[in-house]
Short mmCIF file of C-alpha atoms and ligand atoms in Angstrom, two decimals:
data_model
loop_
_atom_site.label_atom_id
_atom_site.label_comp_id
_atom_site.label_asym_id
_atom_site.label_seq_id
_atom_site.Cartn_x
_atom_site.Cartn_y
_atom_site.Cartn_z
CA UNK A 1 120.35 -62.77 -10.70
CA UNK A 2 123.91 -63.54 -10.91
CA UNK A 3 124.44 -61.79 -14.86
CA UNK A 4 122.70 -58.92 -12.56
CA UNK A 5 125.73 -59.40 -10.39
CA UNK A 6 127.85 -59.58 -12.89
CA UNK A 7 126.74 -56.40 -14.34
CA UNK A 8 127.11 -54.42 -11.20
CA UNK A 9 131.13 -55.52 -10.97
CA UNK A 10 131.80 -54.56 -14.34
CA UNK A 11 129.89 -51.07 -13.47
CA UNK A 12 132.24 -50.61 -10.43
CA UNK A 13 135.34 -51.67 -11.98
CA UNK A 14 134.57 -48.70 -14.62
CA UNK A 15 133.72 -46.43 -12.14
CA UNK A 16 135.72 -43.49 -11.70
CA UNK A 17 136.14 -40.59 -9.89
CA UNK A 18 138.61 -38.01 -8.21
CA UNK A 19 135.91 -36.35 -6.13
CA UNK A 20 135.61 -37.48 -2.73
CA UNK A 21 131.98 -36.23 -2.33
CA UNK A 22 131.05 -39.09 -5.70
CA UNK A 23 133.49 -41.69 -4.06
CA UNK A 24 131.83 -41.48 -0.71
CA UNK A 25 128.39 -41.73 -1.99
CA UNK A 26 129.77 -44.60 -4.64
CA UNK A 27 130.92 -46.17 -1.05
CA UNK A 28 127.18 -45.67 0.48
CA UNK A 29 125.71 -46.94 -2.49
CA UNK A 30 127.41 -50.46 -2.51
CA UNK A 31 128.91 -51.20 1.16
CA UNK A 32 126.70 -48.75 3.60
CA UNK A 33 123.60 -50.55 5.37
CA UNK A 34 121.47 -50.59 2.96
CA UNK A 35 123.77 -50.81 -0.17
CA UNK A 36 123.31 -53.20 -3.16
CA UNK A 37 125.72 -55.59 -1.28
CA UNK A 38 123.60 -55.99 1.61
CA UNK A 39 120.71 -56.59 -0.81
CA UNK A 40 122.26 -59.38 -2.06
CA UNK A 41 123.31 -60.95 1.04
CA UNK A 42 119.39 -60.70 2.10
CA UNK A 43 118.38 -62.15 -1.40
CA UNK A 44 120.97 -65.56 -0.52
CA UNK A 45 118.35 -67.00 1.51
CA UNK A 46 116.21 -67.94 -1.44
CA UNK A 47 118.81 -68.79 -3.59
CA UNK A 48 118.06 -72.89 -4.65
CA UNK A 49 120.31 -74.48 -2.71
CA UNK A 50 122.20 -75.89 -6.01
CA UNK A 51 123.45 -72.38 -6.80
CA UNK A 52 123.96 -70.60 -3.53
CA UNK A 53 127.83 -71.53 -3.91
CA UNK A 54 128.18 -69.60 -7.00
CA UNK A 55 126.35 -67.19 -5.97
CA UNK A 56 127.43 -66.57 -2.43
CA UNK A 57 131.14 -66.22 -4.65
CA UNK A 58 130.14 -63.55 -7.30
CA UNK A 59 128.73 -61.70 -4.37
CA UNK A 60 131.55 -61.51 -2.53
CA UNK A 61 133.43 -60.39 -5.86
CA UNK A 62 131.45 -57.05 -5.63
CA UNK A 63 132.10 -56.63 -2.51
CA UNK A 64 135.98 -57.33 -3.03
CA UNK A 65 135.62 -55.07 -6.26
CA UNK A 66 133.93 -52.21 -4.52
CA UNK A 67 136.07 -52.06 -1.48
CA UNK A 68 139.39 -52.06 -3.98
CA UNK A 69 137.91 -49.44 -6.13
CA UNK A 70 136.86 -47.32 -2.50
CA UNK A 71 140.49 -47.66 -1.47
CA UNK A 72 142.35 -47.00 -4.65
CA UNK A 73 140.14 -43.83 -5.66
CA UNK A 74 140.80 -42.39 -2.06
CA UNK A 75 144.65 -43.27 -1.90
CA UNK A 76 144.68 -41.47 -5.30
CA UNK A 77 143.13 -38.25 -3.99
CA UNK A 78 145.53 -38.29 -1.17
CA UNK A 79 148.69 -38.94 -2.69
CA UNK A 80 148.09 -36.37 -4.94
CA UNK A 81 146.94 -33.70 -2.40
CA UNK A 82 150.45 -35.01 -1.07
CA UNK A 83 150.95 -35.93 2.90
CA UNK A 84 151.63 -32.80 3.56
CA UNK A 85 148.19 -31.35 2.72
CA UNK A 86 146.52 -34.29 4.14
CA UNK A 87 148.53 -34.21 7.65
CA UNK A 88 150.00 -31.06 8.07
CA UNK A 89 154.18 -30.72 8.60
CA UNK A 90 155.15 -34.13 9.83
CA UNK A 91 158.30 -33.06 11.07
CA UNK A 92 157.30 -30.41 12.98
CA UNK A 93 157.78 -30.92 16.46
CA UNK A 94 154.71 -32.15 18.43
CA UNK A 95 152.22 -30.36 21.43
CA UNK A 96 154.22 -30.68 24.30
CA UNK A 97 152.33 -33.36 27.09
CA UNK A 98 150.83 -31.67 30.09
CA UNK A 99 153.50 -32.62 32.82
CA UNK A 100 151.93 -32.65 36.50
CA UNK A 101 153.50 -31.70 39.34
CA UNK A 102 154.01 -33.24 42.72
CA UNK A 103 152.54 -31.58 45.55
CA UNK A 104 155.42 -29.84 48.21
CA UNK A 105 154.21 -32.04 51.26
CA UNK A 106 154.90 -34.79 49.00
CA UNK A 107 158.01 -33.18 47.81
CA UNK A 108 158.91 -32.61 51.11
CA UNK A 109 157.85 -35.69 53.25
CA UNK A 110 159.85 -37.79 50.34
CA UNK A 111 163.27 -36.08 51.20
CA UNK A 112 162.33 -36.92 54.77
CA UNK A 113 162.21 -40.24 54.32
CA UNK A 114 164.86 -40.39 51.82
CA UNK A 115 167.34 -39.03 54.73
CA UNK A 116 166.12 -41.11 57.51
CA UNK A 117 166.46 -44.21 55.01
CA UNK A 118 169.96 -43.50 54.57
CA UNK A 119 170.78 -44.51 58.33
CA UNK A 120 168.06 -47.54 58.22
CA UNK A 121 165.09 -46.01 59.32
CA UNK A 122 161.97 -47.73 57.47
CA UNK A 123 158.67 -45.94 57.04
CA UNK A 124 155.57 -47.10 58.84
CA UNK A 125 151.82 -45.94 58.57
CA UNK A 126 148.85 -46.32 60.62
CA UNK A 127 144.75 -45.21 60.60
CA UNK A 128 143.87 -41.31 60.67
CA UNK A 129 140.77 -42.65 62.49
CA UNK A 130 141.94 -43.75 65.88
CA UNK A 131 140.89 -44.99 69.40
CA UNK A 132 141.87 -43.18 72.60
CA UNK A 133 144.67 -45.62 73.62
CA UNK A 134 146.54 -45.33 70.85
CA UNK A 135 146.62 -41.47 70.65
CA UNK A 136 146.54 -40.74 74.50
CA UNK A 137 146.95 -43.29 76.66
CA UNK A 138 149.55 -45.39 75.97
CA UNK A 139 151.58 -42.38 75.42
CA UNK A 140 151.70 -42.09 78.89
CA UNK A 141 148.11 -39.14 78.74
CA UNK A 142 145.54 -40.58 80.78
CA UNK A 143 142.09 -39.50 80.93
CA UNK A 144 141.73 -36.53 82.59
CA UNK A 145 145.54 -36.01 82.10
CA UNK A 146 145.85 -31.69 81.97
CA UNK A 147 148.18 -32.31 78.98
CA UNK A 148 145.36 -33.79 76.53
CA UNK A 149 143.96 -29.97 76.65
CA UNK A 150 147.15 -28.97 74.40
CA UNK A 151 146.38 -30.98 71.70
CA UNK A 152 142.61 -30.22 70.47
CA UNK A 153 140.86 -33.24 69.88
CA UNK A 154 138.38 -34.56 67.09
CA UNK A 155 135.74 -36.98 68.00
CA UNK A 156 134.25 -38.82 65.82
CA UNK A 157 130.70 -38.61 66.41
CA UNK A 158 129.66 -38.51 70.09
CA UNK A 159 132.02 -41.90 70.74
CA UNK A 160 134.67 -40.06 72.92
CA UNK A 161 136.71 -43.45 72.22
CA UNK A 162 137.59 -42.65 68.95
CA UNK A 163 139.12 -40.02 67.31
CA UNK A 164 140.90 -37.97 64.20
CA UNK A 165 144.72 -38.28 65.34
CA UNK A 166 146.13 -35.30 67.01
CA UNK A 167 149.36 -36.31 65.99
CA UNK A 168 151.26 -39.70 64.45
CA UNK A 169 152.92 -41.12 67.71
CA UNK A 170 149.89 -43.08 67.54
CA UNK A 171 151.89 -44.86 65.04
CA UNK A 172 154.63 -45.20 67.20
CA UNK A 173 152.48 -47.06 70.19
CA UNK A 174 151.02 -49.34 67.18
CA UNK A 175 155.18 -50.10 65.58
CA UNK A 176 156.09 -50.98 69.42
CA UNK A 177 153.17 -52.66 70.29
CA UNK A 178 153.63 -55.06 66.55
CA UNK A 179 157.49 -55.13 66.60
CA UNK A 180 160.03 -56.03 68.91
CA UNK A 181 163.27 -54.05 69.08
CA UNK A 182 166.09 -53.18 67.59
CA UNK A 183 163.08 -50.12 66.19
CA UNK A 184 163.93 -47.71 63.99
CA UNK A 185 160.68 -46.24 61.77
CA UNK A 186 159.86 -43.11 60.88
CA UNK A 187 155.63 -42.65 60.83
CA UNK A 188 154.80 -39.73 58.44
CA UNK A 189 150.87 -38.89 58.15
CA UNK A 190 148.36 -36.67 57.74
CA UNK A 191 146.78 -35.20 61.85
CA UNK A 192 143.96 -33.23 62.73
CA UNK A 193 143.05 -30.34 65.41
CA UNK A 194 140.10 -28.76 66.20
CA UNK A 195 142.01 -25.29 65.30
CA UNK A 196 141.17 -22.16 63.97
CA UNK A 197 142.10 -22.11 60.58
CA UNK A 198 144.15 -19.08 59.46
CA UNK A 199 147.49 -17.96 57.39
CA UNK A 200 149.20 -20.17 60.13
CA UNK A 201 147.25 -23.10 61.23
CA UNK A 202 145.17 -25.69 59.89
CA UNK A 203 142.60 -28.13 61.17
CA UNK A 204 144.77 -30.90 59.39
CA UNK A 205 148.13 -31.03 58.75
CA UNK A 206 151.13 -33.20 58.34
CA UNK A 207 153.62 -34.95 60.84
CA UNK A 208 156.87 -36.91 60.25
CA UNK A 209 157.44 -39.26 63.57
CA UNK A 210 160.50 -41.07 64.41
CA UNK A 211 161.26 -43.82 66.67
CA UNK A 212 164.48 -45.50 67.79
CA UNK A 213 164.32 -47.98 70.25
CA UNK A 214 167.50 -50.57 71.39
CA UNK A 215 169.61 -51.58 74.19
CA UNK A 216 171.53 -48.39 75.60
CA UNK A 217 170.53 -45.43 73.27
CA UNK A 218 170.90 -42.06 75.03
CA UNK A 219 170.42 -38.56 74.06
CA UNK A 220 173.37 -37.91 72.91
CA UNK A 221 172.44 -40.38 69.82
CA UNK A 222 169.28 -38.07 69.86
CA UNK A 223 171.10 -34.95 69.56
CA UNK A 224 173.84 -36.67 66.50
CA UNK A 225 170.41 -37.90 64.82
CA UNK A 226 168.92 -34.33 64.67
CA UNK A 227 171.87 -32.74 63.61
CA UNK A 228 172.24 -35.23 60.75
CA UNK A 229 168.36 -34.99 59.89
CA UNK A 230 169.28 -30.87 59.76
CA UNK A 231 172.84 -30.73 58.22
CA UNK A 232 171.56 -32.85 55.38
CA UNK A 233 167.42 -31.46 54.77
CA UNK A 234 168.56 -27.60 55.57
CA UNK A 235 172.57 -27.42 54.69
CA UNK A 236 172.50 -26.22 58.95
CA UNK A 237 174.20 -28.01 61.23
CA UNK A 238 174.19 -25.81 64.15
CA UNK A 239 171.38 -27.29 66.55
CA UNK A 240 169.98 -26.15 70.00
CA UNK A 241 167.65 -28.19 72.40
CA UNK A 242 165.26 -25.96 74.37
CA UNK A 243 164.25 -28.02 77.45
CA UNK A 244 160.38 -29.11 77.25
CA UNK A 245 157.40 -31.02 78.19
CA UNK A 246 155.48 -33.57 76.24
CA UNK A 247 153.98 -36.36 78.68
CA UNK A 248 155.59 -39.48 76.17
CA UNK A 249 159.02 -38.20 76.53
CA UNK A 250 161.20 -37.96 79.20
CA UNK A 251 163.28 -35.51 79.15
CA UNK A 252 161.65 -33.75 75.98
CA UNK A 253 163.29 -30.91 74.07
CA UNK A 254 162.03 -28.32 71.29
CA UNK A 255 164.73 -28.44 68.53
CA UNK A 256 166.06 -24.90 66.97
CA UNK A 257 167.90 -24.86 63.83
CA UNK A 258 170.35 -22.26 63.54
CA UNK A 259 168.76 -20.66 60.01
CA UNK A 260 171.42 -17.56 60.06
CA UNK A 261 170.31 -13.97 59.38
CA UNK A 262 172.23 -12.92 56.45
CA UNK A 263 169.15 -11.93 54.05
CA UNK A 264 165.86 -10.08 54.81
CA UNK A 265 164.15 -12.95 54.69
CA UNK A 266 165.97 -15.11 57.35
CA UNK A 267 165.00 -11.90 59.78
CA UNK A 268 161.35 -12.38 58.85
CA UNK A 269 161.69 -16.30 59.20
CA UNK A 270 163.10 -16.39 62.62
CA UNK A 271 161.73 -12.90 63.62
CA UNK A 272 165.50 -11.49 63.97
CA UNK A 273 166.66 -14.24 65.98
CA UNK A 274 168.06 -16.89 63.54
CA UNK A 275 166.74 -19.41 65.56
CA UNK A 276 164.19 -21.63 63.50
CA UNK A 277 162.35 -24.12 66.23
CA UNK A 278 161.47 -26.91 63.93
CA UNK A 279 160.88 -30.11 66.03
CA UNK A 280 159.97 -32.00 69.42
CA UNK A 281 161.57 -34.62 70.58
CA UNK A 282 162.98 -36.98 73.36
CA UNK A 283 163.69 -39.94 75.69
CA UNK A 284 160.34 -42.62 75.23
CA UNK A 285 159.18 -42.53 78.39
CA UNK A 286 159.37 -46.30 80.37
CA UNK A 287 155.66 -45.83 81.12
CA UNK A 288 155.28 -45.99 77.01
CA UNK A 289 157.56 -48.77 76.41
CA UNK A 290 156.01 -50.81 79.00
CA UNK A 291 152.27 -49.82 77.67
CA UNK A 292 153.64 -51.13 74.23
CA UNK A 293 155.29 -54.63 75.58
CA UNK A 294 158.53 -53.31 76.07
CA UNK A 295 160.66 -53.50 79.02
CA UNK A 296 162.41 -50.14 79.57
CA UNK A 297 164.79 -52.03 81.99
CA UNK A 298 166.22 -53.22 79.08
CA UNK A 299 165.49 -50.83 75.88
CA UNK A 300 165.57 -47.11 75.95
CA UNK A 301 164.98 -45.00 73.15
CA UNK A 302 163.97 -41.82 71.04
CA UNK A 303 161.66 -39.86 69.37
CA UNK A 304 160.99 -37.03 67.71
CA UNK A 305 157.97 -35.39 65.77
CA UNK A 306 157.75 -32.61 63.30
CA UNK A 307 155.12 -30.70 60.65
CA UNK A 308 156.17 -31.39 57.01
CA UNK A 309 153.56 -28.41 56.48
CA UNK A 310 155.86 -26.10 58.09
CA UNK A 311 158.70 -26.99 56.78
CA UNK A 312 157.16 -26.84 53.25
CA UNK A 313 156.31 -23.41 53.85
CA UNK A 314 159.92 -22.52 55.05
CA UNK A 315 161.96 -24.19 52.18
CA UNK A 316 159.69 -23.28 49.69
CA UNK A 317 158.54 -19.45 50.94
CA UNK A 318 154.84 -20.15 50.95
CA UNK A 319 153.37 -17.60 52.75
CA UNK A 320 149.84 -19.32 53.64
CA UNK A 321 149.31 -22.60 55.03
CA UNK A 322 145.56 -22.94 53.02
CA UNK A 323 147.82 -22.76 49.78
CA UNK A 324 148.29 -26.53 50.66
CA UNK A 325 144.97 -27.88 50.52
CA UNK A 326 143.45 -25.03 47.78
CA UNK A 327 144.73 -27.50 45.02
CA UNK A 328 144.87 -24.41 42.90
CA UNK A 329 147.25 -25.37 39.72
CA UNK A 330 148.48 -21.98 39.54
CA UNK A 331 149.93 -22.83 42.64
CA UNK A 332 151.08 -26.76 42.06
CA UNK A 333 152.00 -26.22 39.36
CA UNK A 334 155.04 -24.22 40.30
CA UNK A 335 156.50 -27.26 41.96
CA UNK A 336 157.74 -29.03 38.81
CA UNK A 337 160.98 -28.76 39.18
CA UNK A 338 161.14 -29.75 42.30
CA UNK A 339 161.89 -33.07 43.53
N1 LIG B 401 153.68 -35.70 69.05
C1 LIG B 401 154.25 -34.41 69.38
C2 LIG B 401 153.32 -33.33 68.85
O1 LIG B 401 152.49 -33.59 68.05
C3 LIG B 401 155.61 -34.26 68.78
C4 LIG B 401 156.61 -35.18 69.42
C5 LIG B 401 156.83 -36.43 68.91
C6 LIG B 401 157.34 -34.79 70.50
C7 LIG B 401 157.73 -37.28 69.49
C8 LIG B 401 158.26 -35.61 71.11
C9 LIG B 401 158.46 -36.87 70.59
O2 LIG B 401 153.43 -32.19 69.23
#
């Protein structure tokens, strides 16, 4: 058996061949499954025991000699096809990767919270699914309260207790209620209302809150906070606070940005006023800080709320709010230079 061996390495070793077709089936014929080698290595069980040693080492010099003779005929063929043949151009310069993009409420929200950082605000979160006292009545909305009408509500199931989030000063009740003051957070999030959806409005959509609660803040650090927030997201400084109602602030105001109307754009953006109304906001209401564990004899503070949906759709002229949740590429994918 082992001159049989023998006889097989000394056939390899004078095998030759430059076609890759004979190599491969050379290959097949000693190392595949069901090869000579593997015919040997079946046959070692009932070797005598005396010369399985030699054996088991002539064997293994097939396999050595066939696996050299595999690799040198095939590193032949390819070295003289060249690397270039073999590969292609190897200098050429390669597919450029598929970059993704990141969405514009993302884009959008982050320069939010980039420019509230920069005066210390942090960034807190809280559940889309929520329970009535965090959405309504610790902000001051009781049951039965007329203002819970403007805001149209999603319950969850028949359980009129909880709820989809009208807005993110839920988040606000839930920072007071875990944090004592000095406060200042900004809550952004994702909100629903049961809306009709159109070019306009959306049953969910996006919300940046801000809180800022210590010992003697007035509106006039309000009014300095805004314009800061505007000089440094829009390049506008010029403000205007529209007196308003919302039942957790007290007084409240609607916040206009001066947008200007020097192209025909700006006269379709603020219908020919150049007033842009981009915010709410105002004085926490004691009955909220005292809901939350706060005593308004000695805090006051602010807030303020606005859609990162709209303003998406300002700074980046997007003329349909449903572009935002299509998740059409065509669309995203225009955002890559962005932020
Ligand atoms: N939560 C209000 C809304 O959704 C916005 C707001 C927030 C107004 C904070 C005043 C203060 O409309």
């Amino acid at each position: 058996m082992i001159d049989h061996i023998k006889e097989h390495i000394a056939r390899v070793e004078q095998f030759s061949s430059s076609d890759i077709n004979e190599i491969e089936a050379f290959r097949i014929a000693y190392l595949g499954k069901k090869g000579v080698l593997n015919d040997f290595f079946a046959a070692f069980k009932s070797v005598p025991n005396e010369d399985k040693k030699e054996f088991g080492q002539v064997v293994n010099q097939l396999k050595n000699a066939a696996q050299d003779k595999v690799n040198a005929l095939k590193e032949a063929i390819e070295s003289k096809a060249g690397t270039k043949n073999a590969y292609g151009d190897l200098t050429r310069p390669a597919e450029p990767l598929a970059l993704g993009a990141r969405h514009p409420i993302s884009i959008v929200k982050n320069q939010i919270i980039d420019i509230f950082s920069r005066i210390g605000f942090n960034v807190s979160e809280g559940p889309e699914i929520e329970d009535d006292w965090h959405n309504f009545t610790a902000l001051n909305l009781p049951e039965y309260h007329p203002a819970r009408d403007m805001q149209d509500t999603f319950f969850i199931q028949t359980d009129p207790d909880i709820l989809l989030r009208t807005h993110t000063s839920s988040v606000q009740v839930r920072y007071m209620e875990s944090h004592k003051p000095p406060i200042r957070t900004i809550s952004p999030g994702r909100v629903y209302r049961n809306e009709a959806i159109s070019a306009r409005s959306h049953c969910f959509f996006h919300q940046v809150e801000g809180l800022y609660i210590d010992k003697g803040v007035s509106f006039a650090d309000l009014k300095q906070t805004l314009q800061y927030f505007t000089t440094e997201m829009f390049g506008k400084s010029r403000i205007r606070l529209r007196p308003s109602y919302f039942p957790f602030t007290e007084p409240s105001a609607e916040v206009d940005v001066y947008w200007g109307l020097e192209t025909e754009t700006d006269y379709k953006m603020t219908k020919g006023t150049g007033w842009l109304e981009i915010m709410g906001c105002g004085m926490v209401d004691p009955n909220v800080l005292q809901n939350c564990g706060i005593d308004p004899k000695e805090y006051s503070g602010f807030a303020f709320g606005m859609g990162i949906d709209r303003i998406a759709l300002l700074l980046h002229q997007i003329p349909d709010i449903r572009m935002l949740s299509e998740n059409d590429v065509r669309f995203l994918s225009q955002f890559k230079s962005a932020l």
